Coordinates of C-alpha atoms in Angstrom, one line a residue:
Chain A
M18 CA 124.2 36.9 102.1
A19 CA 126.0 40.1 102.9
R20 CA 126.3 40.8 99.2
R21 CA 122.5 40.2 98.7
Q22 CA 121.8 42.6 101.6
G23 CA 124.0 45.2 99.9
T24 CA 122.1 44.9 96.6
A25 CA 118.9 45.2 98.4
R26 CA 120.1 48.4 100.0
V27 CA 121.2 49.8 96.7
R28 CA 117.9 48.9 95.2
L29 CA 116.1 50.6 98.0
R30 CA 118.2 53.7 97.7
R31 CA 117.6 53.8 94.0
A32 CA 113.9 53.5 94.6
V33 CA 113.9 56.3 97.1
T34 CA 116.0 58.7 95.0
G35 CA 114.0 57.8 91.9
G36 CA 110.8 58.5 93.7
A37 CA 112.1 61.8 95.0
R38 CA 113.3 62.7 91.4
R39 CA 109.8 61.8 90.1
A40 CA 108.2 63.9 92.8
G41 CA 110.6 66.7 92.0
R42 CA 109.7 66.6 88.4
W43 CA 106.0 66.6 89.3
Y44 CA 106.5 69.6 91.6
G45 CA 109.0 71.2 89.3
E46 CA 111.0 73.1 91.9
G47 CA 113.4 72.3 94.8
P48 CA 112.5 71.3 98.3
L49 CA 113.3 74.8 99.7
H50 CA 110.7 76.1 97.3
L51 CA 108.1 73.7 98.6
L52 CA 108.9 74.5 102.2
L53 CA 108.6 78.2 101.6
M54 CA 105.3 77.8 99.9
V55 CA 103.8 75.6 102.6
A56 CA 105.0 78.0 105.3
S57 CA 103.8 81.1 103.4
F58 CA 100.3 79.7 102.6
A59 CA 100.0 78.5 106.2
L60 CA 100.5 82.1 107.4
T61 CA 98.1 83.3 104.6
G62 CA 95.5 80.9 105.8
Y63 CA 95.9 81.9 109.5
V64 CA 95.7 85.6 108.6
G65 CA 93.2 85.2 105.8
V66 CA 90.4 83.9 108.0
R67 CA 90.9 87.0 110.1
L68 CA 91.1 89.4 107.2
L69 CA 87.8 87.9 105.9
A70 CA 86.1 87.5 109.2
D71 CA 84.0 90.6 108.6
A72 CA 80.6 90.4 107.0
Q73 CA 82.0 92.4 104.1
W74 CA 84.5 89.7 103.2
P75 CA 83.4 89.4 99.6
S76 CA 84.3 93.1 99.1
V77 CA 87.7 92.5 100.8
V78 CA 88.4 89.8 98.2
V79 CA 87.3 92.1 95.4
W80 CA 89.6 94.8 96.7
F81 CA 92.5 92.5 97.1
V82 CA 92.3 90.8 93.7
G83 CA 90.7 93.8 92.0
A84 CA 93.7 96.0 93.0
A85 CA 96.0 93.7 91.1
L86 CA 93.7 93.3 88.1
L87 CA 92.9 97.0 87.9
H88 CA 96.6 97.9 88.0
D89 CA 97.8 95.2 85.5
L90 CA 95.0 95.3 83.0
V91 CA 93.8 99.0 83.2
L92 CA 96.3 101.4 84.7
V93 CA 99.4 100.0 83.0
P94 CA 97.9 99.8 79.5
L95 CA 96.5 103.3 79.9
Y96 CA 99.7 104.9 80.8
T97 CA 101.7 102.8 78.3
V98 CA 99.4 103.9 75.4
A99 CA 99.6 107.5 76.6
A100 CA 103.4 107.4 76.8
Q101 CA 103.7 105.8 73.3
A102 CA 101.4 108.4 71.9
V103 CA 103.5 111.2 73.3
A104 CA 106.6 109.6 71.9
R105 CA 105.1 109.4 68.4
V106 CA 104.0 113.0 68.4
T107 CA 107.3 114.3 69.8
A108 CA 109.6 112.1 67.7
G109 CA 112.6 113.7 66.1
T110 CA 112.4 114.8 62.5
A111 CA 114.9 116.2 60.0
R112 CA 114.2 119.7 61.4
H113 CA 114.3 119.1 65.1
R114 CA 115.4 116.5 67.6
A115 CA 113.0 114.4 69.7
W116 CA 111.4 116.4 72.6
T117 CA 109.6 113.4 74.1
G118 CA 111.1 113.8 77.6
Y119 CA 110.1 117.4 77.8
V120 CA 106.4 116.4 77.6
R121 CA 106.5 112.9 79.1
V122 CA 108.4 113.7 82.3
P123 CA 106.2 116.5 83.6
A124 CA 103.1 114.6 82.4
A125 CA 104.2 111.5 84.3
L126 CA 105.0 113.4 87.5
S127 CA 101.7 115.3 87.3
G128 CA 99.8 112.0 86.8
L129 CA 101.7 110.5 89.7
L130 CA 100.6 113.3 92.0
L131 CA 97.0 112.9 90.8
L132 CA 97.1 109.2 91.4
V133 CA 98.5 109.4 94.9
W134 CA 96.4 112.3 96.1
W135 CA 93.3 111.5 94.0
P136 CA 90.8 111.6 96.9
L137 CA 92.0 115.1 98.0
I138 CA 92.5 116.6 94.6
T139 CA 89.0 115.5 93.4
L140 CA 87.2 116.8 96.5
A141 CA 84.2 118.5 94.9
P142 CA 83.0 121.7 96.6
G143 CA 79.8 121.1 98.5
S144 CA 80.2 117.3 98.5
A145 CA 79.8 115.2 101.6
A146 CA 83.5 114.2 101.4
A147 CA 84.6 117.8 101.3
A148 CA 82.4 118.6 104.2
H149 CA 83.8 115.6 106.1
Y150 CA 87.4 116.7 105.4
T151 CA 86.8 120.2 106.7
L152 CA 84.7 119.1 109.7
T153 CA 87.6 116.8 110.7
T154 CA 90.6 119.0 110.1
R155 CA 89.2 122.5 110.1
L156 CA 91.2 123.0 106.9
P157 CA 89.8 124.3 103.5
S158 CA 89.0 121.4 101.2
E159 CA 89.0 123.2 97.8
V160 CA 92.7 124.0 97.7
F161 CA 94.1 120.7 96.5
W162 CA 93.0 120.7 92.8
A163 CA 94.3 124.2 92.4
R164 CA 97.6 123.3 94.0
W165 CA 97.9 120.3 91.8
L166 CA 97.2 122.3 88.7
L167 CA 99.7 124.9 89.7
I168 CA 102.4 122.4 90.4
S169 CA 101.7 120.6 87.1
A170 CA 101.8 124.0 85.3
G171 CA 105.1 124.8 87.0
M172 CA 106.6 121.5 85.9
F173 CA 105.5 121.9 82.3
A174 CA 106.8 125.5 82.3
L175 CA 110.1 124.3 83.7
A176 CA 110.3 121.7 81.0
A177 CA 109.5 124.2 78.3
L178 CA 112.1 126.6 79.6
W179 CA 114.7 123.8 79.7
L180 CA 113.9 122.8 76.1
L181 CA 114.2 126.5 75.1
V182 CA 117.6 126.8 76.8
R183 CA 118.8 123.6 75.3
T184 CA 117.7 124.6 71.8
L185 CA 119.2 128.0 72.0
H186 CA 122.4 126.5 73.5
A187 CA 122.6 124.1 70.5
W188 CA 122.0 127.0 68.2
Y189 CA 124.6 129.3 69.6
S190 CA 127.4 127.0 70.5
G191 CA 127.1 125.1 67.2
C192 CA 126.8 121.4 67.2
T193 CA 129.8 119.8 65.3
G194 CA 127.8 116.8 64.2
R195 CA 125.2 118.9 62.4
P196 CA 125.9 120.7 59.2
R197 CA 122.8 122.8 59.5
L198 CA 123.8 124.1 62.9
R199 CA 127.4 124.6 61.7
A200 CA 126.0 126.7 58.9
A201 CA 124.0 128.7 61.4
T202 CA 127.0 129.3 63.5
A203 CA 129.0 130.4 60.5
R204 CA 126.2 132.8 59.5
R205 CA 126.2 134.2 63.0
R206 CA 129.9 134.6 63.0
R207 CA 129.8 136.4 59.7
R208 CA 127.2 138.7 61.0
R209 CA 129.2 139.3 64.2
A210 CA 132.3 140.1 62.0
T211 CA 130.4 142.7 60.0
K212 CA 129.3 144.6 63.2
Chain N
M20 CA 99.0 97.6 57.9
G21 CA 96.3 95.0 57.4
A22 CA 97.3 91.5 56.7
A23 CA 101.0 92.3 56.8
R24 CA 100.9 93.4 60.5
R25 CA 99.4 90.5 62.4
F26 CA 98.2 91.0 65.9
T27 CA 100.7 89.9 68.6
P28 CA 99.0 88.8 71.8
P29 CA 100.6 89.8 75.2
T30 CA 101.2 86.1 75.8
S31 CA 103.8 86.2 73.0
P32 CA 107.3 87.4 74.1
A33 CA 107.4 89.6 70.9
F34 CA 104.5 91.7 72.3
W35 CA 106.8 93.2 75.0
R36 CA 109.1 95.6 73.2
S37 CA 110.5 98.0 75.7
P38 CA 114.3 97.9 75.7
L39 CA 114.3 99.1 79.3
R40 CA 113.1 95.8 80.8
G41 CA 115.7 93.3 82.0
P42 CA 117.0 91.8 85.2
R43 CA 119.1 94.8 86.1
L44 CA 116.2 97.3 86.1
T45 CA 114.0 94.9 88.1
A46 CA 116.9 94.1 90.5
L47 CA 117.6 97.7 91.2
L48 CA 114.0 98.6 91.9
G49 CA 113.6 95.3 93.9
V50 CA 116.4 96.2 96.2
V51 CA 115.0 99.6 96.9
L52 CA 111.6 98.0 97.7
L53 CA 113.2 95.3 99.8
A54 CA 114.7 98.0 102.1
G55 CA 111.7 100.3 101.9
I56 CA 109.0 97.7 102.5
T57 CA 110.9 96.1 105.4
L58 CA 111.0 99.6 107.0
L59 CA 107.3 100.0 106.3
F60 CA 106.5 96.7 107.9
V61 CA 108.6 97.4 111.0
T62 CA 107.2 100.9 111.5
G63 CA 103.7 99.4 111.0
L64 CA 104.2 96.9 113.7
L65 CA 105.6 99.6 116.0
S66 CA 102.5 101.6 115.4
Y67 CA 100.4 98.6 116.2
A68 CA 102.2 98.2 119.5
A69 CA 102.0 102.0 120.2
Y70 CA 98.2 101.6 120.5
N71 CA 98.6 99.1 123.4
P72 CA 95.9 96.8 122.0
D73 CA 96.8 94.1 124.6
L74 CA 95.6 96.2 127.5
A75 CA 93.0 94.3 129.6
G76 CA 89.5 95.0 128.5
G77 CA 90.6 95.5 124.9
V78 CA 89.2 99.0 124.6
N79 CA 92.2 100.0 122.4
D80 CA 92.0 96.8 120.4
K81 CA 90.6 97.1 116.8
T82 CA 91.8 93.6 116.0
P83 CA 90.5 91.4 118.8
G84 CA 90.9 88.2 116.7
K85 CA 94.6 88.7 116.2
G86 CA 95.6 85.5 118.1
L87 CA 99.3 84.7 117.6
L88 CA 99.8 87.9 115.6
G89 CA 99.9 89.8 118.8
F90 CA 103.4 88.4 119.4
S91 CA 105.0 91.6 118.5
L92 CA 103.3 93.7 121.1
F93 CA 105.1 95.2 124.0
A94 CA 104.6 98.0 126.6
W95 CA 104.9 101.1 124.4
P96 CA 107.4 103.5 126.1
T97 CA 106.9 107.2 126.9
G98 CA 110.3 108.3 125.7
P99 CA 111.8 109.8 123.7
H100 CA 108.7 111.9 123.5
W101 CA 108.9 112.3 119.7
L102 CA 109.1 108.5 119.2
Y103 CA 105.7 108.0 117.6
R104 CA 106.1 111.2 115.6
L105 CA 109.2 109.7 114.1
T106 CA 108.0 106.1 113.5
Q107 CA 104.6 107.0 112.1
G108 CA 106.0 110.0 110.1
V109 CA 108.5 107.6 108.5
H110 CA 105.7 105.0 107.9
V111 CA 103.4 107.3 106.0
T112 CA 105.9 109.4 104.2
L113 CA 107.9 106.4 103.1
G114 CA 104.7 104.7 101.9
V115 CA 103.9 107.7 99.8
V116 CA 107.4 108.1 98.5
L117 CA 107.6 104.4 97.5
V118 CA 104.5 104.6 95.2
P119 CA 106.5 105.3 92.0
V120 CA 109.1 102.7 92.9
L121 CA 106.3 100.1 93.3
L122 CA 104.7 101.1 90.1
A123 CA 108.0 100.9 88.2
K124 CA 108.8 97.5 89.7
L125 CA 105.4 96.1 88.7
W126 CA 105.8 97.6 85.2
S127 CA 109.3 96.0 84.9
V128 CA 108.0 92.5 85.4
L129 CA 104.6 92.8 83.7
P130 CA 105.5 90.4 80.8
K131 CA 105.7 87.6 83.4
L132 CA 102.0 88.0 84.1
F133 CA 101.2 86.7 80.6
T134 CA 103.7 83.8 80.6
M135 CA 102.6 80.8 78.7
P136 CA 101.8 78.1 79.7
P137 CA 100.2 79.6 82.9
A138 CA 101.8 76.9 85.0
R139 CA 104.7 74.6 84.1
S140 CA 104.4 72.5 87.3
I141 CA 102.7 72.4 90.6
G142 CA 105.5 74.4 92.1
H143 CA 105.2 77.1 89.5
A144 CA 101.4 77.3 89.9
L145 CA 101.9 77.8 93.7
E146 CA 104.5 80.5 93.1
R147 CA 102.1 82.3 90.8
L148 CA 99.4 82.2 93.4
S149 CA 101.8 83.5 95.9
L150 CA 102.6 86.3 93.4
L151 CA 98.9 87.2 93.3
L152 CA 99.0 87.7 97.1
L153 CA 102.2 89.7 96.7
V154 CA 101.0 92.1 94.1
G155 CA 97.4 92.2 95.4
G156 CA 98.7 92.6 98.9
A157 CA 101.1 95.4 98.1
L158 CA 98.5 97.3 96.2
F159 CA 95.9 96.7 98.9
E160 CA 98.2 98.0 101.6
F161 CA 99.2 101.1 99.6
V162 CA 95.7 101.9 98.5
T163 CA 94.1 101.4 102.0
G164 CA 96.9 103.5 103.6
L165 CA 96.7 106.3 101.0
L166 CA 92.9 106.4 101.3
N167 CA 93.0 106.4 105.1
V168 CA 95.4 109.3 105.4
Q169 CA 93.1 111.3 103.0
L170 CA 90.1 110.5 105.3
D171 CA 88.4 108.7 102.4
Y172 CA 87.0 105.6 104.2
V173 CA 85.6 103.8 101.2
F174 CA 87.4 100.5 101.9
P175 CA 85.2 97.6 103.1
G176 CA 85.6 97.5 106.9
S177 CA 87.7 98.9 109.6
F178 CA 91.0 100.4 108.4
Y179 CA 92.9 99.0 111.4
S180 CA 91.9 95.4 110.8
L181 CA 92.2 95.6 106.9
H182 CA 95.6 97.3 107.0
F183 CA 96.9 95.0 109.7
Y184 CA 95.8 91.6 108.5
G185 CA 96.4 92.7 104.9
A186 CA 100.0 93.5 105.9
W187 CA 100.5 89.9 107.2
V188 CA 99.0 88.3 104.1
F189 CA 101.4 90.5 102.0
I190 CA 104.5 89.8 104.1
G191 CA 104.2 86.0 103.9
A192 CA 104.3 86.3 100.1
F193 CA 107.0 89.0 100.3
V194 CA 109.4 86.9 102.3
V195 CA 109.0 83.9 99.9
H196 CA 109.6 86.2 96.9
V197 CA 112.7 87.8 98.4
V198 CA 114.2 84.4 99.3
L199 CA 113.5 82.9 95.9
K200 CA 114.6 85.9 93.9
L201 CA 117.6 87.1 95.9
P202 CA 120.3 85.0 94.2
R203 CA 119.2 86.2 90.7
T204 CA 118.9 89.8 92.0
V205 CA 122.4 89.7 93.4
R206 CA 123.7 88.3 90.1
A207 CA 121.9 90.9 88.1
L208 CA 123.5 93.7 90.2
R209 CA 126.9 92.2 89.9
E210 CA 126.8 91.8 86.2
R211 CA 127.2 95.2 84.5
T212 CA 124.9 94.4 81.6
D213 CA 121.8 92.4 80.9
P214 CA 122.1 89.2 78.9
D215 CA 120.9 88.9 75.3
A216 CA 117.3 87.9 74.9
A217 CA 118.4 84.5 73.8
A218 CA 120.5 83.9 76.9
D219 CA 118.1 85.6 79.3
D220 CA 116.7 83.2 82.0
T221 CA 114.3 85.8 83.5
G222 CA 112.1 86.3 80.5
L223 CA 112.4 90.1 80.9
V224 CA 114.7 91.1 78.1
A225 CA 112.7 92.0 75.0
V226 CA 113.2 89.6 72.1
R227 CA 112.1 92.3 69.6
P228 CA 113.1 95.6 71.3
A229 CA 111.7 98.8 70.0
P230 CA 114.1 101.8 69.6
P231 CA 114.5 103.4 73.0
T232 CA 112.7 106.7 73.7
V233 CA 114.5 107.1 77.0
S234 CA 117.7 105.6 78.5
R235 CA 117.5 103.2 81.4
R236 CA 119.2 105.8 83.5
G237 CA 116.6 108.3 82.4
A238 CA 113.8 106.0 83.4
L239 CA 115.3 105.4 86.9
G240 CA 115.8 109.2 87.1
L241 CA 112.1 109.6 86.4
V242 CA 111.2 107.2 89.2
G243 CA 113.5 109.0 91.6
A244 CA 112.1 112.4 90.6
G245 CA 108.6 111.1 91.3
S246 CA 109.7 109.9 94.7
L247 CA 111.4 113.2 95.4
L248 CA 108.4 115.3 94.3
L249 CA 106.1 113.2 96.5
F250 CA 108.6 113.6 99.4
V251 CA 108.8 117.4 99.0
T252 CA 105.0 117.8 98.8
T253 CA 104.3 115.5 101.8
A254 CA 107.1 115.4 104.4
G255 CA 106.4 118.9 105.7
Q256 CA 103.2 117.7 107.4
S257 CA 105.3 115.5 109.7
I258 CA 108.1 118.1 110.2
G259 CA 105.8 121.0 111.1
G260 CA 106.7 124.6 111.5
W261 CA 107.6 126.5 108.3
W262 CA 108.0 123.2 106.5
R263 CA 104.3 122.4 106.7
R264 CA 103.7 125.0 104.0
T265 CA 105.8 122.9 101.6
A266 CA 103.5 119.9 102.0
L267 CA 101.1 121.3 99.4
L268 CA 99.2 118.1 98.6
A269 CA 99.4 116.4 102.0
P270 CA 96.1 116.2 104.0
H271 CA 97.7 118.2 106.9
G272 CA 100.0 120.4 104.8
G273 CA 99.8 124.1 103.9
A274 CA 98.8 126.6 106.5
D275 CA 97.7 125.7 110.1
P276 CA 93.9 125.7 110.6
G277 CA 94.1 128.7 113.0
S278 CA 96.3 131.2 114.6
G279 CA 97.5 131.7 118.2
P280 CA 98.1 129.1 120.9
N281 CA 95.3 126.9 119.7
G282 CA 96.0 127.3 116.0
F283 CA 97.8 124.0 115.4
Q284 CA 96.5 121.0 113.5
I285 CA 93.3 119.3 114.5
N286 CA 92.4 115.7 114.1
K287 CA 88.7 115.8 114.9
S288 CA 86.8 119.0 115.5
A289 CA 84.3 119.2 118.4
A290 CA 81.4 119.3 115.9
G291 CA 82.9 116.4 114.0
A292 CA 83.1 114.3 117.2
G293 CA 79.6 115.2 118.3
V294 CA 80.6 117.2 121.3
R295 CA 77.7 119.4 122.4
A296 CA 78.4 122.9 123.8
R297 CA 76.1 122.3 126.7
D298 CA 78.2 119.3 127.8
T299 CA 81.4 121.4 128.1
G300 CA 79.9 124.5 129.9
E301 CA 80.0 125.5 133.5
D302 CA 78.3 122.3 134.7
W303 CA 81.1 120.1 133.3
Q304 CA 82.7 117.9 135.9
L305 CA 85.5 115.4 135.6
M306 CA 84.7 112.1 137.4
V307 CA 87.8 110.3 138.7
E308 CA 87.3 106.8 140.0
G309 CA 89.5 104.0 141.2
G310 CA 90.4 102.0 144.3
G311 CA 86.7 102.0 145.4
R312 CA 86.6 105.8 145.5
R313 CA 85.1 108.4 143.4
V314 CA 85.9 112.2 143.1
R315 CA 84.2 114.9 141.1
L316 CA 86.1 117.9 140.0
S317 CA 85.1 121.1 138.3
R318 CA 87.5 122.9 135.9
A319 CA 88.1 125.5 138.5
E320 CA 89.0 122.8 141.1
L321 CA 91.3 121.2 138.6
L322 CA 93.1 124.5 138.0
R323 CA 93.6 124.8 141.8
L324 CA 95.6 121.5 141.8
P325 CA 99.4 121.7 141.2
Q326 CA 99.8 122.7 137.5
Y327 CA 102.7 121.4 135.4
E328 CA 103.9 122.5 132.0
V329 CA 105.3 120.0 129.4
A330 CA 106.3 120.4 125.7
L331 CA 104.8 117.5 123.7
P332 CA 103.7 117.0 120.1
I333 CA 100.5 115.6 118.7
A334 CA 101.4 112.7 116.3
C335 CA 98.6 111.1 114.3
V336 CA 98.5 107.5 112.9
E337 CA 97.9 109.4 109.6
G338 CA 101.5 110.4 109.7
W339 CA 101.2 114.1 110.3
S340 CA 102.2 115.7 113.5
T341 CA 102.7 119.0 115.2
Q342 CA 105.8 120.4 116.7
D343 CA 106.0 120.4 120.5
Q344 CA 103.1 122.4 122.1
R345 CA 103.4 123.8 125.6
W346 CA 100.6 122.1 127.5
S347 CA 99.8 122.8 131.2
G348 CA 97.5 120.9 133.5
V349 CA 97.4 118.2 136.2
R350 CA 99.6 115.2 136.3
L351 CA 97.8 111.9 135.7
R352 CA 99.5 110.4 138.7
D353 CA 98.3 113.3 140.9
L354 CA 94.7 112.4 139.8
A355 CA 95.4 108.8 140.7
A356 CA 96.6 109.9 144.1
L357 CA 93.2 111.7 144.6
V358 CA 91.5 108.3 144.7
G359 CA 94.2 106.9 147.0
L360 CA 96.3 105.3 144.3
D361 CA 99.6 107.2 144.9
E362 CA 101.7 104.1 145.4
A363 CA 102.5 102.7 141.9
P364 CA 99.4 104.0 140.1
P365 CA 97.8 101.6 137.6
G366 CA 96.6 102.2 134.1
V367 CA 93.5 104.3 133.4
L368 CA 90.4 104.0 131.2
V369 CA 89.6 107.5 129.8
E370 CA 86.1 108.3 128.5
S371 CA 85.3 111.3 126.4
L372 CA 82.1 113.4 126.0
Q373 CA 82.3 112.8 122.3
L374 CA 79.4 110.8 120.8
S375 CA 81.2 109.4 117.8
G376 CA 84.7 108.1 117.1
A377 CA 86.4 104.8 117.5
F378 CA 88.5 106.0 120.4
R379 CA 86.0 107.8 122.6
R380 CA 87.0 105.3 125.2
A381 CA 90.8 104.7 125.4
A382 CA 93.1 103.0 127.8
L383 CA 96.5 104.1 129.0
R384 CA 99.1 101.7 130.5
D385 CA 100.6 102.2 133.9
N386 CA 103.9 103.4 132.5
Q387 CA 102.1 106.1 130.7
V388 CA 100.1 107.2 133.9
R389 CA 103.3 107.2 135.9
D390 CA 105.3 109.4 133.5
P391 CA 105.6 112.9 135.1
R392 CA 105.0 114.4 131.7
S393 CA 101.6 112.8 131.2
L394 CA 99.0 115.4 131.9
L395 CA 95.3 116.1 131.9
A396 CA 95.9 119.3 130.1
L397 CA 93.7 122.3 130.7
R398 CA 95.7 125.0 128.8
V399 CA 98.0 125.1 125.8
G400 CA 100.5 127.8 124.8
G401 CA 99.4 129.9 127.7
A402 CA 95.7 129.9 126.7
D403 CA 92.7 127.8 127.6
L404 CA 92.2 124.8 125.4
S405 CA 89.9 125.6 122.4
L406 CA 86.9 123.4 122.0
D407 CA 88.4 121.7 119.0
H408 CA 91.5 120.9 121.0
G409 CA 89.5 119.2 123.8
Y410 CA 88.2 121.9 126.2
P411 CA 87.5 121.6 129.1
A412 CA 90.3 119.0 129.6
R413 CA 92.3 116.5 127.5
I414 CA 94.9 113.9 127.9
I415 CA 98.5 114.4 126.7
V416 CA 101.0 111.6 127.0
P417 CA 104.5 111.6 125.6
A418 CA 105.1 109.3 122.5
A419 CA 101.5 108.1 122.4
P420 CA 99.5 108.0 119.2
G421 CA 97.2 111.0 118.8
V422 CA 93.9 109.1 119.4
L423 CA 95.1 108.0 122.8
N424 CA 95.4 111.7 123.8
T425 CA 91.6 111.8 124.5
K426 CA 89.9 115.1 124.1
W427 CA 86.8 116.4 126.1
V428 CA 87.5 114.0 129.0
A429 CA 84.5 113.2 131.1
R430 CA 85.6 110.3 133.2
M431 CA 88.8 108.5 134.2
T432 CA 88.8 105.1 135.9
F433 CA 92.1 104.1 137.4
G434 CA 92.8 100.4 137.5
A435 CA 90.1 99.5 135.0
V436 CA 92.6 98.3 132.5

């Protein structure tokens, strides 16, 4: 009798764990995962009805999902293609080494500033938005695009200067790994010796 | 070319060729965002509390349906007087500075968006839905915040409710993501190198890596340089003084709008708020009500009351602020005493002459009224207030958000909140 009860218990335990395992396979993740998801979506539901309570709720959904889609499917491909194009054009050749970074870094930083401050930089003189900005702050609205251009120009100039210094440095100090530069150094030394 | 180079779709792991991607890069960026976004969320909740939306009557409340989400509210203190300047300056500047980190983080995990099959199991499907809320929520919060500080109100609805409820939708998905990914993140940071593509459990390491055009250190350096550049061109609008001139692209950077005692930054000009010159002329009178009594005071009569001087900043929800200005005027508690409420004065409802603006009626809590530094200011920096700074009289309260420092005050009702 006792033994039969024992087997029943084992059978029950097997059935329970087997069921849990089957449910786990069906869910695909652990119980903590499930609990987190339920808690998170409960919060989303509670807040979501408030976020979407306004009559403009379809636009809110469009903004929420659209932000992710626009970023993943438009912004990223755009800057990836641009970055790769720059890398192709500036790739190293037999005559000079790659100068990708000297173009890509200032371009990326300039693009970042444009992205973050787009509404201010693109304030068109005479537009309603520009008038609104000045009416609110009593500040001039047309300064931002010029400042952005100047900052960008400054960064490109700095990169060009840096590239120039690096190139000249490589020329004058002589790069041991490069026969061409070694030849140049030797020529220079010969010239110096004749002076 | 042609038949030899077959098109590789983004759903194929071979499509993603950058040698930079891998668990280490993602983990590094993730840890920065974990710290940064946590601080953004906390300072955001502090700003929410600073508005005192729970005051009776709900005049300050732009999210009346908040329900349980009001749990984080508390009576916003009046000291230190630079409190809101600090918390909101950090909130906005940090948000701006984190943009390149967020973009880099999203780039680092982009191959995961195209994983095939779209869902391996119910759990995986739920997690991907949660990731949509995470990414959509993060971008939604950053975009609405950046647009609002640039006064570009193109988003669908009230900024307060969109940014507040949006933050809560985001943070639910954020916590789940942090808990689920923390073990792998810690492991990635401990291990000095990424695993090979064959041994990679994250699906981030390129199976067919292209030759690198920049080192991983260089890429992280670029992200850091982006953050630094944004910091340098933004932070000055929250520091003020000479530093404001360094904030070249910030909405309240560059030079001050004017010179002299009234030359400091303006949030809403009189013309912008619909204040008419005839309403602020000689005939202007302040109505003070409360405790069943009503008193009318002209500006000259207000100037005959005891005048106090305090040094307090203006700090806007948009993140910019001014350095301390020397305001002088009548204490709010002295005005309460005029209607017989000198023992423990209550909160006050302040109404402005302005015709437009979400806060033309605003409420102050009793602790704000009782603070001896809280004034109905008549003068600033030794001069009469300018029309754009609230002439004939404006409120100035330590540590309160700018919009609660009502300008062009017409009426004050003590005990109505």
